[in-house]
């Protein structure tokens, strides 16, 4: 029999966090084929019943098989008149994952079982949040907070520090804010992460809440800044003079016929070396820049732009107003 030697289409990190009345967990909504974002808008969270969500990282096909196994287990419990509890499901999946690993045919998943455990049936006051983790090798444990995948190396300590500030008194909005910030960081560190997230909540009062999508812009950008340059020089320099520093040219190779050869950062200024193609001098060029918002006041305007000729010592200054129009 051919075993799965390497997962094909995979999901990346899962982050979960307990709060005073339940559990919040977040996953992105992409399944990757290698490093390619193969399938978008795919949920990596599965609602088992009104008390449990199972989220996964790893092979998507293996988790689809697991969903059928979990569904059969739910029906088995209903036959004896009981609802499957988070602890019971965590124990069952632990045994299953360990058995598959022992037979050298593992399921290529890391599973997060998030739910609310009813200590006394139908008594919401005694319900306690539950997070259980099962790895591919069948190692299982319970925790108050967890990050899997590459986020386990990047974010576990940061999430723990935030949770310890309030501990069991952490509220749901505060827990959601922590996870939003954590998954924002995965965008910048994990090449397989996506900026489209899904937020899942298991609350003692409201039960399971799924399907809330959160989209984080990859770049917070200010208004487009345009600069018109009239020159007959074979080459010239452009200084972007602003405190934000992170001015980027929209097209680093060709900007309206201009070849952007080099870019330097000099004393909080971006210096672009512009070279005019042969035979195309004496032309009015339009340079376009967009400045990312990085300061605490949200200022994203270019203060002034210096167009330099042959020597940086001889320069003319072209100022832009707040709409990016040359004054």
XYZ file of C-alpha atoms in Angstrom:
327
model
C 0.000 0.000 0.000
C 1.329 3.457 -0.927
C 1.599 5.783 2.058
C 1.464 9.551 2.036
C 5.148 10.396 2.116
C 4.754 14.148 1.823
C 1.650 16.322 2.139
C 0.540 17.941 -1.109
C -1.905 20.753 -0.345
C -1.354 22.184 3.107
C -2.549 24.834 5.512
C -0.202 26.805 7.704
C -0.470 28.211 11.246
C -3.361 28.038 13.702
C -3.521 30.313 16.749
C -5.937 29.773 19.655
C -6.434 31.622 22.926
C -8.680 31.178 25.948
C -10.687 34.037 27.418
C -12.945 34.202 30.452
C -16.003 32.606 28.810
C -14.619 30.610 25.916
C -11.994 30.188 23.218
C -11.040 32.278 20.188
C -9.040 30.813 17.319
C -7.843 32.162 13.991
C -6.659 30.588 10.754
C -6.010 31.992 7.322
C -8.153 30.874 4.384
C -5.647 29.500 1.907
C -4.429 25.993 1.064
C -0.994 25.962 -0.537
C 0.491 23.596 -3.106
C 4.110 23.812 -2.052
C 4.643 27.566 -1.852
C 1.832 28.356 -4.296
C -1.496 29.619 -2.948
C -3.478 26.909 -4.749
C -6.926 27.226 -3.161
C -8.302 30.457 -1.709
C -11.311 30.974 0.573
C -10.911 27.551 2.192
C -12.008 27.205 5.801
C -9.565 25.331 8.032
C -12.036 25.198 10.909
C -14.678 22.515 11.350
C -17.717 22.859 13.594
C -18.293 19.543 15.342
C -21.265 20.614 17.464
C -22.324 23.723 19.356
C -19.469 23.297 21.841
C -16.490 22.301 19.668
C -14.403 23.601 16.773
C -11.520 21.591 15.314
C -8.889 23.534 13.350
C -5.980 22.044 11.465
C -2.604 22.762 9.995
C -0.933 20.416 7.544
C -2.381 18.232 4.808
C -5.849 19.269 3.682
C -6.800 15.855 2.278
C -6.000 14.129 5.577
C -8.212 16.584 7.442
C -11.081 16.015 5.007
C -10.814 12.309 5.863
C -10.730 13.195 9.561
C -13.940 15.205 9.241
C -15.767 12.041 8.180
C -14.262 10.139 11.109
C -15.319 12.865 13.560
C -18.830 12.951 12.108
C -19.213 9.202 12.659
C -18.000 9.640 16.226
C -20.603 12.369 16.837
C -23.350 10.038 15.589
C -22.084 7.261 17.857
C -22.415 9.525 20.891
C -25.878 10.656 19.836
C -27.009 7.021 19.762
C -26.397 6.848 23.525
C -28.094 10.210 24.084
C -25.026 12.365 24.714
C -23.182 15.167 22.983
C -19.513 14.722 22.202
C -17.436 16.812 24.615
C -14.148 18.583 23.803
C -12.150 16.374 26.172
C -13.667 13.190 24.749
C -12.934 14.254 21.172
C -9.406 15.292 22.118
C -8.777 11.878 23.672
C -10.242 10.035 20.681
C -8.167 11.991 18.144
C -5.052 11.481 20.261
C -5.512 7.706 20.129
C -6.222 7.821 16.401
C -3.195 9.975 15.545
C -0.898 7.849 17.726
C -2.210 4.607 16.193
C -1.621 5.879 12.665
C 1.859 7.035 13.594
C 2.653 3.639 15.155
C 1.652 1.896 11.923
C 4.080 4.202 10.075
C 1.149 5.751 8.210
C 0.642 9.073 10.000
C -1.957 11.707 9.348
C 0.000 14.805 8.322
C -1.895 17.210 10.550
C -1.570 19.213 13.705
C -5.026 19.491 15.266
C -6.469 22.068 17.650
C -9.610 21.044 19.542
C -11.224 24.206 20.934
C -14.406 24.137 22.939
C -16.320 24.679 26.133
C -16.510 21.794 28.592
C -19.800 21.495 30.498
C -18.900 20.368 34.005
C -22.614 20.207 34.777
C -24.935 19.586 31.847
C -26.820 22.699 30.662
C -25.223 24.829 33.394
C -23.430 27.665 31.608
C -21.966 29.048 34.831
C -19.784 25.980 35.372
C -18.593 25.735 31.746
C -14.832 25.947 31.308
C -12.837 26.781 28.145
C -10.769 23.983 26.650
C -7.891 23.928 24.149
C -6.321 20.601 23.228
C -3.461 20.052 20.789
C -2.556 16.849 18.917
C 0.567 16.694 16.785
C 1.273 14.485 13.787
C 3.167 12.037 16.028
C 0.263 11.640 18.434
C 1.707 13.878 21.147
C -1.193 15.571 22.945
C -1.546 18.218 25.623
C -3.964 20.816 26.963
C -3.098 24.489 27.159
C -4.463 28.003 27.602
C -3.008 29.322 24.344
C -1.211 27.832 21.372
C 0.276 28.661 17.993
C 1.140 25.924 15.516
C 3.196 25.762 12.345
C 5.780 28.470 11.837
C 3.841 30.606 14.336
C 4.929 28.155 17.054
C 8.465 29.498 16.671
C 7.474 33.115 16.089
C 4.465 33.857 18.270
C 4.053 31.407 21.161
C 6.023 33.542 23.599
C 4.366 36.782 22.487
C 0.862 35.323 22.833
C 1.738 33.894 26.252
C 3.025 37.274 27.451
C -0.193 38.984 26.366
C -2.340 36.293 27.976
C -0.484 36.506 31.298
C -1.285 40.199 31.654
C -4.911 39.323 32.472
C -4.979 35.542 32.546
C -8.426 34.108 33.225
C -9.926 37.635 33.221
C -9.138 38.198 29.548
C -12.256 39.304 27.671
C -13.348 38.212 24.223
C -12.597 41.553 22.446
C -9.129 41.582 24.025
C -8.483 37.993 22.934
C -9.590 38.777 19.381
C -7.283 41.812 19.281
C -4.311 39.682 20.373
C -4.976 37.105 17.660
C -5.453 39.757 14.974
C -2.053 41.186 15.813
C -0.470 37.730 15.950
C -1.765 36.658 12.545
C -0.775 40.004 11.088
C 2.786 39.110 12.034
C 2.519 35.766 10.257
C 1.860 37.619 6.993
C 5.275 39.230 7.174
C 7.167 36.099 8.290
C 5.399 33.142 6.668
C 5.508 32.967 2.873
C 2.546 30.553 2.867
C 0.276 32.732 5.018
C -2.543 34.783 3.523
C -4.003 38.119 4.570
C -7.561 36.716 4.612
C -8.333 35.267 8.058
C -11.222 33.384 9.604
C -12.168 33.984 13.219
C -13.812 31.170 15.163
C -15.318 31.544 18.640
C -16.657 28.983 21.094
C -18.544 30.887 23.786
C -20.244 29.476 26.866
C -23.354 31.589 26.215
C -23.500 31.852 22.416
C -22.001 28.518 21.412
C -19.971 28.223 18.196
C -19.608 31.288 15.977
C -17.920 30.569 12.654
C -17.452 32.318 9.343
C -16.371 35.766 10.524
C -13.721 36.849 8.037
C -11.030 39.412 8.711
C -8.913 40.865 5.930
C -5.695 42.702 6.680
C -4.236 44.994 3.976
C -0.739 43.910 3.069
C 0.408 47.537 2.990
C -1.196 50.548 4.597
C -0.584 53.102 1.889
C -1.063 56.807 1.646
C -2.241 58.759 -1.377
C -0.387 58.278 -4.630
C 2.223 60.991 -5.092
C 2.961 62.078 -8.656
C 5.882 64.214 -9.763
C 6.376 65.706 -13.226
C 9.996 66.212 -14.257
C 11.058 68.136 -17.372
C 14.695 67.493 -18.147
C 17.069 67.031 -21.060
C 19.725 65.338 -18.961
C 20.814 61.786 -19.814
C 20.417 60.951 -16.149
C 19.249 62.635 -12.992
C 18.517 61.909 -9.330
C 15.330 62.211 -7.341
C 15.334 62.727 -3.587
C 12.242 61.869 -1.569
C 12.609 63.931 1.580
C 10.283 62.814 4.343
C 10.409 61.430 7.862
C 8.696 58.203 6.867
C 11.591 57.029 4.726
C 9.739 54.094 3.204
C 8.897 55.656 -0.155
C 8.693 53.070 -2.876
C 8.465 53.518 -6.610
C 5.469 51.746 -8.094
C 7.557 50.201 -10.864
C 11.216 49.806 -10.031
C 12.232 48.841 -13.578
C 10.228 51.047 -15.940
C 8.420 54.203 -14.816
C 6.759 55.821 -17.823
C 9.780 55.113 -20.003
C 12.371 55.831 -17.309
C 14.747 53.130 -16.151
C 15.174 53.174 -12.373
C 18.733 51.954 -11.981
C 19.449 52.237 -8.274
C 17.792 53.189 -5.030
C 19.629 54.411 -1.934
C 18.588 55.480 1.537
C 20.519 58.558 2.647
C 19.772 60.235 5.986
C 16.083 59.363 6.071
C 15.694 60.122 2.364
C 15.152 57.796 -0.553
C 17.488 58.557 -3.460
C 16.510 57.200 -6.858
C 18.987 57.265 -9.731
C 16.940 57.759 -12.884
C 18.475 57.058 -16.287
C 16.741 58.326 -19.402
C 16.860 55.884 -22.352
C 18.938 56.933 -25.361
C 17.173 59.235 -27.798
C 14.405 60.044 -25.341
C 15.813 63.121 -23.627
C 13.991 66.478 -23.555
C 10.846 64.737 -22.399
C 8.477 65.326 -19.540
C 8.538 62.305 -17.258
C 5.939 61.412 -14.650
C 7.279 59.633 -11.578
C 4.839 57.916 -9.262
C 5.588 57.140 -5.634
C 3.517 55.691 -2.853
C 4.588 56.222 0.748
C 3.719 53.622 3.379
C 2.267 54.948 6.584
C 4.649 54.210 9.432
C 4.561 57.107 11.871
C 2.220 57.285 14.848
C 0.308 60.261 13.438
C -0.518 58.479 10.200
C 1.281 61.072 8.066
C 1.827 59.683 4.602
C 2.574 62.743 2.449
C 5.826 63.479 0.725
C 7.056 66.760 2.174
C 9.157 67.779 -0.797
C 10.971 66.242 -3.705
C 14.317 67.423 -4.999
C 15.167 66.842 -8.643
C 18.932 66.778 -8.987
C 20.897 67.126 -12.195
C 24.468 66.028 -12.779
C 25.595 66.955 -9.292
C 23.676 66.677 -6.019
C 25.110 70.091 -5.106
C 23.082 71.824 -7.830
C 19.461 71.044 -7.271
C 16.028 72.437 -7.825
C 13.250 71.649 -5.392
C 9.802 70.639 -6.549
C 7.241 70.620 -3.737
C 4.059 68.605 -3.675
C 0.859 69.594 -1.972
C -1.100 67.049 0.082
C -2.839 65.731 -3.036
C 0.469 65.114 -4.774
C 0.142 68.030 -7.222
C 3.259 69.979 -8.147
C 3.099 73.485 -6.713
